Amino acid sequence: MQPRDLSDHVAYEAGRGIEEVARELGRDPSEFVKLASNENPHGPSPAAAVALRETASSVSSYPKAAHADLTAAVADRWNVTDEQIWLANGGDGAIDYLHRAMLEPGEDVVVPTPGFAYYGMSSRYHHGDVREYELSKSDGFVQDAETVLEGYDGERIIWLTSPHNPTGSTIPLEEIRRLADATDEETLIVVDEAYGEFADRESAVALIEGRNGYDARDDVAVLRTFSKAYGLAGVRLGYAVVPDEWADAYVRVNTPFAASELACRAGLAAIGDDEHVVRTVETARESRTYMREHIDSHVWESGGNFVLVDVGDAATVAQTMQRRGVIVRDCSSFGLPGCIRITCGTKDETERAVETLNGVLADLGLGSDAPEGPDTEVADP
């Protein structure tokens, strides 16, 4: 007996951890700093850490009350109804729920390339295919309606990422509105705002609810996560904000108790910890500015808690930096073999990363003042 044909599926490639790298190099983990996975350099919300400890003794119960409490808190945060909040096991779980709710077998999605591989992976799990629209290196990875429409041919779902990973670019709400107006009535626009707290942009929830001069829409949904600004990547907690018109589909597509007791209680504490979020966002903005001003190569502007750097040979630079104690993301897996992504760290971590990178670039004779040459060819996610 064998599983179904999975030849069209690819494994998700995560950033490497400190313990893994330290074992491979035979060194002490304390020698390394990890700036490869866009994690929160300040750790989890302190309030969430307390909630996790206090909740540990009650994990023998299913998270019915906790799930309802967190749903209500998130709904209050966005001024929407409880039914419009689809809690999930990380942002990945919300992606799966949206595909379950929307895709019939054989229907397709449109995804950005470079981009987050799981959009396409999840579509294929649900027997859908994948088309792409390209964010061009030569254009600074700009996101607008015209760029997305070049890859659109009536597909069921279009995925936008704002801020975009790994480039950091964002798409204005007016461009999202234009895109929604230009696509079929049964096409859903999903805006992945996993890094939304770090960007000086209004959330696309405004389009769902018809705020700030926009008409309310039933063809836009928004994805959010507790992994980044709240520092809860390890508990796996995310959610979608969906239009009221089809919000009740959640009860038919979600797994029983979609988020764990620990995750819900941590999220409930974290969502009220504004001080931690403000500190995290300020650190990211300071780190982005420092890297743009001090790295001896081109750094794209970013709305996320990371920057993309043009280094010429990502694999060599990332490996050399790793040997020198700084773990960054080689973006070859995104189809950008000339670029690395560096997570915004604390002041000390950021300064160490910049010093290490500049030393590597000088030793290897790499780097650039601005991106040159033809667009990078990007791979299927």
Short mmCIF file of C-alpha atoms in Angstrom, two decimals:
data_model
loop_
_atom_site.label_atom_id
_atom_site.label_comp_id
_atom_site.label_asym_id
_atom_site.label_seq_id
_atom_site.Cartn_x
_atom_site.Cartn_y
_atom_site.Cartn_z
CA MET A 1 0.00 0.00 0.00
CA GLN A 2 1.23 3.49 -0.88
CA PRO A 3 -0.03 7.06 -0.26
CA ARG A 4 -1.61 8.98 -3.11
CA ASP A 5 0.63 10.52 -5.77
CA LEU A 6 2.53 13.32 -4.04
CA SER A 7 4.97 14.04 -6.85
CA ASP A 8 3.59 17.57 -7.30
CA HIS A 9 4.10 18.35 -3.60
CA VAL A 10 7.23 19.85 -2.09
CA ALA A 11 8.43 19.88 1.50
CA TYR A 12 8.43 23.21 3.31
CA GLU A 13 11.98 24.38 3.98
CA ALA A 14 12.23 26.09 7.37
CA GLY A 15 15.07 28.27 8.60
CA ARG A 16 17.82 26.48 10.50
CA GLY A 17 17.92 26.59 14.29
CA ILE A 18 20.85 27.33 16.59
CA GLU A 19 21.03 23.83 18.09
CA GLU A 20 21.01 22.22 14.65
CA VAL A 21 23.81 24.45 13.34
CA ALA A 22 25.85 24.13 16.53
CA ARG A 23 25.72 20.32 16.40
CA GLU A 24 26.71 20.31 12.74
CA LEU A 25 29.72 22.56 13.38
CA GLY A 26 30.64 20.98 16.71
CA ARG A 27 30.34 24.24 18.62
CA ASP A 28 28.55 25.68 21.63
CA PRO A 29 25.06 27.05 20.87
CA SER A 30 25.86 30.18 22.88
CA GLU A 31 28.27 31.24 20.11
CA PHE A 32 25.42 31.81 17.65
CA VAL A 33 22.66 34.30 17.02
CA LYS A 34 19.73 33.22 14.87
CA LEU A 35 18.24 35.82 12.53
CA ALA A 36 16.79 33.42 9.98
CA SER A 37 13.14 32.78 10.88
CA ASN A 38 11.62 36.23 11.59
CA GLU A 39 11.04 35.36 15.23
CA ASN A 40 10.51 37.93 17.97
CA PRO A 41 13.91 38.92 19.47
CA HIS A 42 12.21 39.80 22.78
CA GLY A 43 10.60 36.40 23.09
CA PRO A 44 6.92 35.87 23.91
CA SER A 45 4.68 38.43 25.50
CA PRO A 46 5.47 38.26 29.25
CA ALA A 47 1.74 38.11 29.96
CA ALA A 48 1.44 35.14 27.61
CA ALA A 49 4.33 33.37 29.35
CA VAL A 50 2.51 33.72 32.67
CA ALA A 51 -0.71 32.43 31.10
CA LEU A 52 1.09 29.40 29.69
CA ARG A 53 2.44 28.46 33.12
CA GLU A 54 -0.91 28.97 34.81
CA THR A 55 -2.76 27.02 32.12
CA ALA A 56 -0.46 24.00 32.16
CA SER A 57 -2.43 22.23 34.89
CA SER A 58 -5.71 22.46 32.96
CA VAL A 59 -4.67 21.01 29.60
CA SER A 60 -6.63 17.84 30.32
CA SER A 61 -9.76 19.74 29.25
CA TYR A 62 -10.79 20.65 25.72
CA PRO A 63 -10.41 24.38 24.95
CA LYS A 64 -14.05 25.25 24.40
CA ALA A 65 -14.26 28.24 26.75
CA ALA A 66 -10.75 29.45 25.92
CA HIS A 67 -11.51 29.23 22.21
CA ALA A 68 -14.67 31.31 22.63
CA ASP A 69 -12.93 33.86 24.86
CA LEU A 70 -10.08 34.40 22.41
CA THR A 71 -12.45 34.59 19.46
CA ALA A 72 -14.37 37.34 21.22
CA ALA A 73 -11.19 39.23 22.10
CA VAL A 74 -9.88 39.12 18.54
CA ALA A 75 -13.28 40.14 17.17
CA ASP A 76 -13.30 43.10 19.56
CA ARG A 77 -9.78 44.03 18.39
CA TRP A 78 -11.03 44.34 14.79
CA ASN A 79 -14.57 45.49 15.59
CA VAL A 80 -16.16 42.55 13.77
CA THR A 81 -18.53 39.78 14.87
CA ASP A 82 -17.23 36.66 16.58
CA GLU A 83 -18.33 34.57 13.59
CA GLN A 84 -15.93 36.51 11.35
CA ILE A 85 -12.90 35.25 13.29
CA TRP A 86 -11.60 31.83 12.25
CA LEU A 87 -9.05 30.70 14.83
CA ALA A 88 -6.50 28.18 13.58
CA ASN A 89 -3.37 26.26 14.40
CA GLY A 90 -1.05 28.97 13.10
CA GLY A 91 -1.53 31.02 9.96
CA ASP A 92 -0.99 27.78 8.03
CA GLY A 93 -4.15 26.36 9.57
CA ALA A 94 -6.12 29.41 8.47
CA ILE A 95 -4.81 28.93 4.93
CA ASP A 96 -6.11 25.36 5.01
CA TYR A 97 -9.51 26.46 6.33
CA LEU A 98 -9.93 29.03 3.57
CA HIS A 99 -9.03 26.44 0.95
CA ARG A 100 -11.45 23.93 2.49
CA ALA A 101 -14.21 26.52 2.42
CA MET A 102 -13.59 27.83 -1.09
CA LEU A 103 -11.90 25.27 -3.36
CA GLU A 104 -13.69 22.60 -5.31
CA PRO A 105 -11.38 19.87 -6.69
CA GLY A 106 -9.61 21.21 -9.76
CA GLU A 107 -10.05 24.88 -8.89
CA ASP A 108 -6.87 26.93 -8.81
CA VAL A 109 -5.21 29.59 -6.69
CA VAL A 110 -2.84 32.36 -7.73
CA VAL A 111 0.23 32.98 -5.56
CA PRO A 112 3.16 35.40 -5.59
CA THR A 113 6.59 34.23 -6.63
CA PRO A 114 8.86 34.54 -4.79
CA GLY A 115 6.59 33.82 -1.87
CA PHE A 116 5.39 31.59 0.94
CA ALA A 117 5.44 28.00 -0.31
CA TYR A 118 2.52 26.87 1.84
CA TYR A 119 -0.09 28.73 -0.23
CA GLY A 120 0.58 26.37 -3.14
CA MET A 121 1.20 23.35 -0.94
CA SER A 122 -2.17 23.72 0.77
CA SER A 123 -4.01 24.22 -2.52
CA ARG A 124 -2.55 20.99 -3.86
CA TYR A 125 -3.48 19.15 -0.65
CA HIS A 126 -7.06 20.22 -1.42
CA HIS A 127 -6.77 19.02 -5.04
CA GLY A 128 -6.35 22.47 -6.53
CA ASP A 129 -3.65 23.69 -8.87
CA VAL A 130 -1.41 26.74 -8.62
CA ARG A 131 -0.71 29.68 -10.91
CA GLU A 132 1.81 32.43 -10.19
CA TYR A 133 2.31 36.14 -10.56
CA GLU A 134 5.86 37.41 -10.42
CA LEU A 135 7.20 40.12 -8.14
CA SER A 136 10.13 41.44 -10.13
CA LYS A 137 13.51 42.13 -8.59
CA SER A 138 14.23 44.77 -11.23
CA ASP A 139 11.07 46.66 -10.17
CA GLY A 140 11.90 46.48 -6.48
CA PHE A 141 9.32 43.72 -5.95
CA VAL A 142 6.50 46.25 -6.30
CA GLN A 143 2.99 44.98 -5.58
CA ASP A 144 0.02 46.44 -7.44
CA ALA A 145 -3.17 45.25 -9.11
CA GLU A 146 -1.62 45.20 -12.58
CA THR A 147 1.20 42.90 -11.48
CA VAL A 148 -1.20 40.41 -9.91
CA LEU A 149 -3.60 40.45 -12.85
CA GLU A 150 -0.79 39.35 -15.18
CA GLY A 151 -1.00 35.93 -13.54
CA TYR A 152 -4.78 35.78 -13.14
CA ASP A 153 -7.16 33.77 -15.33
CA GLY A 154 -10.36 33.38 -13.34
CA GLU A 155 -8.89 31.42 -10.42
CA ARG A 156 -10.88 30.92 -7.21
CA ILE A 157 -8.39 32.50 -4.76
CA ILE A 158 -5.66 35.12 -5.15
CA TRP A 159 -3.06 35.27 -2.39
CA LEU A 160 -1.46 38.61 -1.51
CA THR A 161 1.22 39.00 1.16
CA SER A 162 1.54 42.43 2.74
CA PRO A 163 4.20 42.90 4.00
CA HIS A 164 5.58 40.35 1.59
CA ASN A 165 8.00 37.65 2.68
CA PRO A 166 10.91 37.66 1.86
CA THR A 167 11.02 41.08 0.13
CA GLY A 168 9.20 43.30 2.65
CA SER A 169 7.10 45.10 0.03
CA THR A 170 3.48 46.05 0.75
CA ILE A 171 0.39 46.61 -1.39
CA PRO A 172 -1.86 49.66 -0.81
CA LEU A 173 -5.53 49.11 0.00
CA GLU A 174 -6.56 50.99 -3.12
CA GLU A 175 -4.64 48.47 -5.24
CA ILE A 176 -6.38 45.60 -3.44
CA ARG A 177 -9.74 47.26 -4.14
CA ARG A 178 -8.81 47.68 -7.80
CA LEU A 179 -7.81 44.04 -7.98
CA ALA A 180 -11.04 42.85 -6.38
CA ASP A 181 -13.07 44.99 -8.79
CA ALA A 182 -11.18 43.58 -11.79
CA THR A 183 -11.57 39.88 -10.89
CA ASP A 184 -14.52 37.52 -11.15
CA GLU A 185 -17.36 37.72 -8.65
CA GLU A 186 -16.44 34.29 -7.25
CA THR A 187 -12.73 35.05 -6.83
CA LEU A 188 -11.59 35.57 -3.25
CA ILE A 189 -8.71 37.94 -2.46
CA VAL A 190 -6.83 36.82 0.67
CA VAL A 191 -4.40 39.32 2.18
CA ASP A 192 -1.81 37.61 4.37
CA GLU A 193 -0.88 40.19 7.01
CA ALA A 194 1.32 37.96 9.16
CA TYR A 195 3.74 40.89 9.46
CA GLY A 196 1.03 43.54 9.52
CA GLU A 197 1.93 45.01 12.91
CA PHE A 198 5.34 46.07 11.58
CA ALA A 199 4.05 48.01 8.56
CA ASP A 200 2.83 51.58 8.42
CA ARG A 201 -0.26 50.42 6.53
CA GLU A 202 -3.93 50.09 7.37
CA SER A 203 -5.21 46.53 7.50
CA ALA A 204 -7.31 45.20 4.63
CA VAL A 205 -10.00 44.51 7.25
CA ALA A 206 -11.12 48.02 6.24
CA LEU A 207 -12.16 46.58 2.88
CA ILE A 208 -14.14 43.76 4.47
CA GLU A 209 -16.02 46.11 6.78
CA GLY A 210 -16.38 49.10 4.44
CA ARG A 211 -14.44 51.57 6.55
CA ASN A 212 -12.59 54.77 5.67
CA GLY A 213 -14.47 55.42 2.48
CA TYR A 214 -14.40 51.88 1.07
CA ASP A 215 -17.51 49.86 0.23
CA ALA A 216 -17.88 46.65 2.25
CA ARG A 217 -16.84 43.57 0.31
CA ASP A 218 -17.59 39.85 0.55
CA ASP A 219 -14.62 38.87 -1.66
CA VAL A 220 -11.72 39.86 0.62
CA ALA A 221 -10.36 38.01 3.66
CA VAL A 222 -7.39 38.77 5.89
CA LEU A 223 -4.90 36.42 7.54
CA ARG A 224 -3.13 37.29 10.83
CA THR A 225 -0.87 35.47 13.27
CA PHE A 226 0.34 35.61 16.86
CA SER A 227 3.75 34.25 15.81
CA LYS A 228 5.56 37.49 15.00
CA ALA A 229 4.72 40.65 16.93
CA TYR A 230 3.32 38.69 19.88
CA GLY A 231 6.21 36.22 19.97
CA LEU A 232 4.09 33.05 20.06
CA ALA A 233 5.51 31.15 17.08
CA GLY A 234 5.99 28.03 19.18
CA VAL A 235 2.37 27.68 20.28
CA ARG A 236 1.02 27.91 16.67
CA LEU A 237 -1.85 30.38 16.72
CA GLY A 238 -3.31 32.34 13.83
CA TYR A 239 -6.65 33.40 12.44
CA ALA A 240 -8.56 34.70 9.45
CA VAL A 241 -10.93 37.67 9.39
CA VAL A 242 -13.67 36.93 6.85
CA PRO A 243 -16.77 38.70 5.50
CA ASP A 244 -19.93 38.30 7.54
CA GLU A 245 -21.80 36.93 4.51
CA TRP A 246 -20.06 33.56 4.60
CA ALA A 247 -18.56 33.52 8.09
CA ASP A 248 -20.66 30.54 9.22
CA ALA A 249 -18.71 28.23 6.91
CA TYR A 250 -16.09 27.95 9.68
CA VAL A 251 -18.12 25.48 11.73
CA ARG A 252 -18.20 23.15 8.73
CA VAL A 253 -14.50 23.24 7.81
CA ASN A 254 -12.52 23.68 11.01
CA THR A 255 -11.00 20.84 12.97
CA PRO A 256 -12.49 20.17 16.42
CA PHE A 257 -10.97 22.72 18.82
CA ALA A 258 -8.92 24.43 16.12
CA ALA A 259 -6.49 26.01 18.58
CA SER A 260 -5.19 24.37 21.74
CA GLU A 261 -5.98 25.40 25.32
CA LEU A 262 -2.41 26.64 25.78
CA ALA A 263 -2.47 28.58 22.52
CA CYS A 264 -5.82 30.22 23.28
CA ARG A 265 -4.88 31.27 26.80
CA ALA A 266 -1.50 32.57 25.61
CA GLY A 267 -3.18 34.48 22.81
CA LEU A 268 -5.79 35.94 25.14
CA ALA A 269 -3.05 37.29 27.40
CA ALA A 270 -0.85 38.48 24.53
CA ILE A 271 -3.56 40.42 22.72
CA GLY A 272 -3.83 42.70 25.75
CA ASP A 273 -0.07 43.16 26.12
CA ASP A 274 0.28 46.35 24.07
CA GLU A 275 3.59 47.23 25.72
CA HIS A 276 5.28 44.11 24.34
CA VAL A 277 3.95 44.71 20.82
CA VAL A 278 5.02 48.37 20.82
CA ARG A 279 8.51 47.42 21.99
CA THR A 280 8.75 44.70 19.36
CA VAL A 281 7.64 46.99 16.53
CA GLU A 282 10.01 49.77 17.61
CA THR A 283 12.91 47.32 17.71
CA ALA A 284 12.09 46.08 14.21
CA ARG A 285 11.90 49.58 12.76
CA GLU A 286 15.20 50.60 14.37
CA SER A 287 16.85 47.41 13.16
CA ARG A 288 15.56 47.85 9.58
CA THR A 289 16.87 51.40 9.48
CA TYR A 290 20.27 50.41 10.85
CA MET A 291 20.69 47.61 8.34
CA ARG A 292 19.70 49.81 5.39
CA GLU A 293 22.14 52.48 6.49
CA HIS A 294 25.12 50.27 7.38
CA ILE A 295 25.11 47.15 5.20
CA ASP A 296 27.63 47.42 2.36
CA SER A 297 25.19 46.17 -0.25
CA HIS A 298 21.70 46.88 -1.50
CA VAL A 299 18.95 46.44 1.10
CA TRP A 300 15.34 46.69 -0.05
CA GLU A 301 12.91 48.76 2.00
CA SER A 302 10.80 46.51 4.18
CA GLY A 303 7.52 46.69 6.06
CA GLY A 304 8.25 43.48 7.97
CA ASN A 305 10.55 42.46 10.82
CA PHE A 306 13.27 41.51 8.33
CA VAL A 307 15.19 42.88 5.36
CA LEU A 308 16.22 41.35 2.04
CA VAL A 309 19.84 41.95 1.03
CA ASP A 310 21.41 41.57 -2.41
CA VAL A 311 24.68 39.70 -1.79
CA GLY A 312 25.34 38.07 -5.17
CA ASP A 313 25.85 34.52 -3.86
CA ALA A 314 23.38 33.74 -1.09
CA ALA A 315 24.54 30.20 -0.35
CA THR A 316 28.19 31.16 0.10
CA VAL A 317 27.43 34.28 2.15
CA ALA A 318 24.91 32.53 4.42
CA GLN A 319 27.24 29.58 5.02
CA THR A 320 30.18 31.86 5.78
CA MET A 321 28.13 34.00 8.14
CA GLN A 322 26.91 30.84 9.85
CA ARG A 323 30.48 29.71 10.48
CA ARG A 324 31.10 33.13 12.00
CA GLY A 325 28.15 32.72 14.34
CA VAL A 326 25.26 34.53 12.63
CA ILE A 327 22.48 32.43 11.09
CA VAL A 328 20.54 34.15 8.29
CA ARG A 329 18.19 32.88 5.59
CA ASP A 330 19.58 31.88 2.21
CA CYS A 331 16.75 32.88 -0.13
CA SER A 332 17.66 30.40 -2.85
CA SER A 333 14.63 28.36 -1.73
CA PHE A 334 12.48 31.39 -2.60
CA GLY A 335 14.02 31.54 -6.09
CA LEU A 336 16.39 34.36 -5.11
CA PRO A 337 19.87 32.78 -5.11
CA GLY A 338 21.55 36.18 -4.92
CA CYS A 339 19.76 37.33 -1.77
CA ILE A 340 19.72 36.67 1.97
CA ARG A 341 17.02 37.63 4.46
CA ILE A 342 18.01 38.94 7.88
CA THR A 343 15.51 39.07 10.74
CA CYS A 344 15.41 42.26 12.77
CA GLY A 345 17.11 41.51 16.07
CA THR A 346 17.95 43.45 19.19
CA LYS A 347 20.44 46.30 18.90
CA ASP A 348 23.36 44.01 19.73
CA GLU A 349 22.16 41.25 17.42
CA THR A 350 21.60 43.66 14.54
CA GLU A 351 25.00 45.29 14.93
CA ARG A 352 26.67 41.89 15.06
CA ALA A 353 24.83 40.75 11.93
CA VAL A 354 25.82 43.88 10.00
CA GLU A 355 29.46 43.67 11.08
CA THR A 356 29.61 39.97 10.19
CA LEU A 357 27.93 40.44 6.82
CA ASN A 358 30.10 43.36 5.83
CA GLY A 359 33.20 41.37 6.75
CA VAL A 360 32.02 38.41 4.67
CA LEU A 361 31.19 40.61 1.68
CA ALA A 362 34.61 42.25 1.86
CA ASP A 363 36.45 38.93 2.20
CA LEU A 364 34.54 37.37 -0.71
CA GLY A 365 34.44 40.45 -2.93
CA LEU A 366 30.65 40.38 -3.11
CA GLY A 367 27.77 42.80 -2.60
CA SER A 368 26.25 45.61 -4.62
CA ASP A 369 25.01 49.17 -4.28
CA ALA A 370 21.80 48.40 -6.18
CA PRO A 371 20.24 45.40 -7.91
CA GLU A 372 21.44 44.97 -11.47
CA GLY A 373 20.91 42.59 -14.35
CA PRO A 374 17.87 40.62 -15.48
CA ASP A 375 15.08 39.50 -13.22
CA THR A 376 15.82 36.50 -11.06
CA GLU A 377 14.12 33.34 -12.28
CA VAL A 378 11.84 32.03 -9.58
CA ALA A 379 10.80 28.50 -8.83
CA ASP A 380 7.38 26.96 -8.39
CA PRO A 381 6.45 26.97 -4.69
#
